[in-house]
CSV table of C-alpha atoms in Angstrom, one decimal:
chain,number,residue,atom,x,y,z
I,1481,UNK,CA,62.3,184.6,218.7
I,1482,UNK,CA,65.5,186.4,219.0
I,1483,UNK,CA,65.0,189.6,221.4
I,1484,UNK,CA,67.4,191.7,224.0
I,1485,UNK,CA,66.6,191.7,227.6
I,1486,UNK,CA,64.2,194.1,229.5
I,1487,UNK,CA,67.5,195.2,230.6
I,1488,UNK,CA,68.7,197.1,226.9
I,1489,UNK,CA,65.4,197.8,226.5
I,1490,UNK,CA,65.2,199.6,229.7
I,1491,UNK,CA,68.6,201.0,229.0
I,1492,UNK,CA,67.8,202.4,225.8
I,1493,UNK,CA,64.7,204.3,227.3
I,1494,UNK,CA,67.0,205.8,230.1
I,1495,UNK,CA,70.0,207.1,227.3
I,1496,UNK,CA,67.1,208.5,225.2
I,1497,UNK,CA,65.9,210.6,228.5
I,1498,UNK,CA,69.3,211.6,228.5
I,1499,UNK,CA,69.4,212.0,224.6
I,1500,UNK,CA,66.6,214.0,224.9
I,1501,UNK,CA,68.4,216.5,227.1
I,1502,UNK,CA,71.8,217.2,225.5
I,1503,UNK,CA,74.1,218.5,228.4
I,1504,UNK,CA,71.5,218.0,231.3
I,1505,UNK,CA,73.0,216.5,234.5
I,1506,UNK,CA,70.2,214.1,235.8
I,1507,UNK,CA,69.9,212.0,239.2
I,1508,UNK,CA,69.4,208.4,239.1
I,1509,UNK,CA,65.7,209.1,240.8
I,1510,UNK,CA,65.3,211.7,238.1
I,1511,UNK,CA,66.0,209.6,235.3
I,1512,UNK,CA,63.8,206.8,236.8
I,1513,UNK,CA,61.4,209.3,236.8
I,1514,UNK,CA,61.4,210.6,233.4
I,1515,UNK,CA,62.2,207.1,232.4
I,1516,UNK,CA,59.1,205.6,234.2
I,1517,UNK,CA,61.3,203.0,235.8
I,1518,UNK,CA,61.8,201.8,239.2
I,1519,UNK,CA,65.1,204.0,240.9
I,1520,UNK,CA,67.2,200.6,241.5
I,1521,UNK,CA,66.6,199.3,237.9
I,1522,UNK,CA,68.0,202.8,236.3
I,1523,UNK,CA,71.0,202.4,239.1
I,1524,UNK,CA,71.5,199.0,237.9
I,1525,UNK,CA,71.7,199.9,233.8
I,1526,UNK,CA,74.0,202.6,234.8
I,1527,UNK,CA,76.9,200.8,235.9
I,1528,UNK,CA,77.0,199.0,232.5
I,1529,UNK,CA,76.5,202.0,230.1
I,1530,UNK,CA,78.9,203.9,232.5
I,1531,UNK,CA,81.3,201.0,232.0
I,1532,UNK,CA,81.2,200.8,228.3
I,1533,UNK,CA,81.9,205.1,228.1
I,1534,UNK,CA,78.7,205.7,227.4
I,1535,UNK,CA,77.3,207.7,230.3
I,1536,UNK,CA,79.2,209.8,233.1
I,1537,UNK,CA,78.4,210.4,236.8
I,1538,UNK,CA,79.8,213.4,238.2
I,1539,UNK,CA,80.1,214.0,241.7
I,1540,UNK,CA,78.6,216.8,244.0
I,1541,UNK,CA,75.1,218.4,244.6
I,1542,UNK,CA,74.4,218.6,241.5
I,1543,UNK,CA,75.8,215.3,240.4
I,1544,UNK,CA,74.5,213.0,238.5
I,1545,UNK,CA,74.4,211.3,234.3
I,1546,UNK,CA,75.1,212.6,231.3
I,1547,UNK,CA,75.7,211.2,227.5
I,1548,UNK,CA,79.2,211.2,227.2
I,1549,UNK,CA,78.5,212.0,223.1
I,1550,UNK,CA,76.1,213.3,221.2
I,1551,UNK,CA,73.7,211.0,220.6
I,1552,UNK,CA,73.8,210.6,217.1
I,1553,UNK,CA,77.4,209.3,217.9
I,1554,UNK,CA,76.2,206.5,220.1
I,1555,UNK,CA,74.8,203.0,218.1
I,1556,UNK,CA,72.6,200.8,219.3
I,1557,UNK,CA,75.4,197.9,218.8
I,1558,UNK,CA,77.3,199.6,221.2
I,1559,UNK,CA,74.3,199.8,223.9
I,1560,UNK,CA,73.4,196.1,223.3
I,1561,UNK,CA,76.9,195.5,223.5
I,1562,UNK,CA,77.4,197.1,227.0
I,1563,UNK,CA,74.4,195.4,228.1
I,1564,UNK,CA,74.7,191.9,226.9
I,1565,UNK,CA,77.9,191.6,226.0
I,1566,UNK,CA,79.4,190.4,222.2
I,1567,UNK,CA,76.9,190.0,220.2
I,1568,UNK,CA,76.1,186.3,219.2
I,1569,UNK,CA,73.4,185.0,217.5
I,1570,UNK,CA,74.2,181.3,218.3
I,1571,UNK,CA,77.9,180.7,220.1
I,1572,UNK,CA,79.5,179.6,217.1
I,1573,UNK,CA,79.0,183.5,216.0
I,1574,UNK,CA,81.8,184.0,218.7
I,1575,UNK,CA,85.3,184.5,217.9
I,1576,UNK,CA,85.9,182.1,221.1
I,1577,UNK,CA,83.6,179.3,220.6
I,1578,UNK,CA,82.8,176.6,222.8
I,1579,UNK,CA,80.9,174.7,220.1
I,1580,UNK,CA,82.4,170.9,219.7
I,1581,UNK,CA,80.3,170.9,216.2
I,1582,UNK,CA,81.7,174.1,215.2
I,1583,UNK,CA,84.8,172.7,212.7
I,1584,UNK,CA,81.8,170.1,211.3
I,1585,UNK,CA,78.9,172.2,210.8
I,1586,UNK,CA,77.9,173.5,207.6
I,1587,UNK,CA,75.7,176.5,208.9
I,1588,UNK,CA,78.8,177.6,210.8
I,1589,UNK,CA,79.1,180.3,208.1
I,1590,UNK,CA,76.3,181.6,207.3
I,1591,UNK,CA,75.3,182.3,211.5
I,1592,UNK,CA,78.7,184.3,211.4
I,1593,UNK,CA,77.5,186.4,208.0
I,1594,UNK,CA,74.0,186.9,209.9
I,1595,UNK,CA,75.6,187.6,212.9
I,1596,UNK,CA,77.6,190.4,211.0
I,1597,UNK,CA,73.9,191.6,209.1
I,1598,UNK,CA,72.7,192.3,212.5
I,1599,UNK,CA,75.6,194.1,214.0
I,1600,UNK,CA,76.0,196.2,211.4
I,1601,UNK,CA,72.5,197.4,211.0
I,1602,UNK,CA,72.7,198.1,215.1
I,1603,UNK,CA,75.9,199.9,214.0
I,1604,UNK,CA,73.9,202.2,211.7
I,1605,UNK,CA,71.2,203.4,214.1
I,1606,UNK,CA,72.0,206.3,216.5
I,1607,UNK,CA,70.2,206.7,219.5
I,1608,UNK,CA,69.5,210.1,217.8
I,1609,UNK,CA,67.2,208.2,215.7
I,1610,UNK,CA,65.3,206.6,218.2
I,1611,UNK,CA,64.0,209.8,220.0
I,1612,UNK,CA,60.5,210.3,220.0
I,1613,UNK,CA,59.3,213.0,217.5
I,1614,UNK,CA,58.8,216.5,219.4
I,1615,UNK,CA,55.4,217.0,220.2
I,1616,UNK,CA,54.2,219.7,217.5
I,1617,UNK,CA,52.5,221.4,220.8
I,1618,UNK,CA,56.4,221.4,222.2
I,1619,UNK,CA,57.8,222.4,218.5
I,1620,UNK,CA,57.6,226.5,218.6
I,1621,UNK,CA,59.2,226.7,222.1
I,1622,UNK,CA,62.1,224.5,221.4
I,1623,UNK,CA,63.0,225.7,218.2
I,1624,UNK,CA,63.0,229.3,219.9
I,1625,UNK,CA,65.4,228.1,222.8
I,1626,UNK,CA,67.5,226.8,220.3
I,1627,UNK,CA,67.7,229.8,218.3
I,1628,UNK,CA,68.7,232.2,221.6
I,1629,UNK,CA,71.3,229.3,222.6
């Protein structure tokens, strides 16, 4: 079964907190909070997605993470790529295979075209899109705050 770690999974929960939140500066605990996560799990995705330019920390008392886009500029390939790295279905999918089969093996080329399938759909999908709807109970107040902003 092919699947991402807890890890992006987790990851993805804590930028759509943030996603959720456009220009919100939120703690570590608060996003574990919000997130439903343990604090040192959401301290240990953020090094990672802070890495890869897709979060900030700021400094100060009221320091803390923010999206560094919009999220309907940031892809899923790009959070399972800061948390796991290139994506590669099998390692001959790898531009630097260590594969000794990989110059005899006839389904060399089709793992690379899958490999590009998958990347590219991830590459289509903004975190945007993965929000939760808004509740319709939530619906009339944030459509008014966004109307006096």
């Amino acid at each position: 079964m092919l699947r991402v770690t807890k890890l992006t999974d987790y990851a993805t929960v804590v930028l759509s907190v943030l996603a959720a939140r456009p220009g919100d500066v939120l703690s570590a605990t608060e996003l574990a909070e919000f997130a439903s996560l343990e604090p040192p799990t959401v301290s240990k995705l953020l090094k990672p997605l802070a890495q890869a330019g897709l979060v900030e920390g700021l400094r100060g008392v009221r320091g803390g993470y923010r999206l560094t886009r919009p999220a309907d500029q940031i892809s899923l390939f790009e959070v399972v790529e800061a948390m796991e790295g290139p994506l590669g279905l099998t390692e001959c999918a790898h531009d630097h295979s260590q594969c000794g089969r990989e110059l005899k093996c006839g389904a060399r080329s089709s793992w690379r075209m899958i490999n590009d399938v998958v990347s590219e759909a991830l590459r289509k999908v903004s975190l945007a899109q993965i929000l939760p709807p808004i509740p319709v109970a939530d619906a009339p107040r944030r459509i008014a705050a966004d109307v006096v902003s």
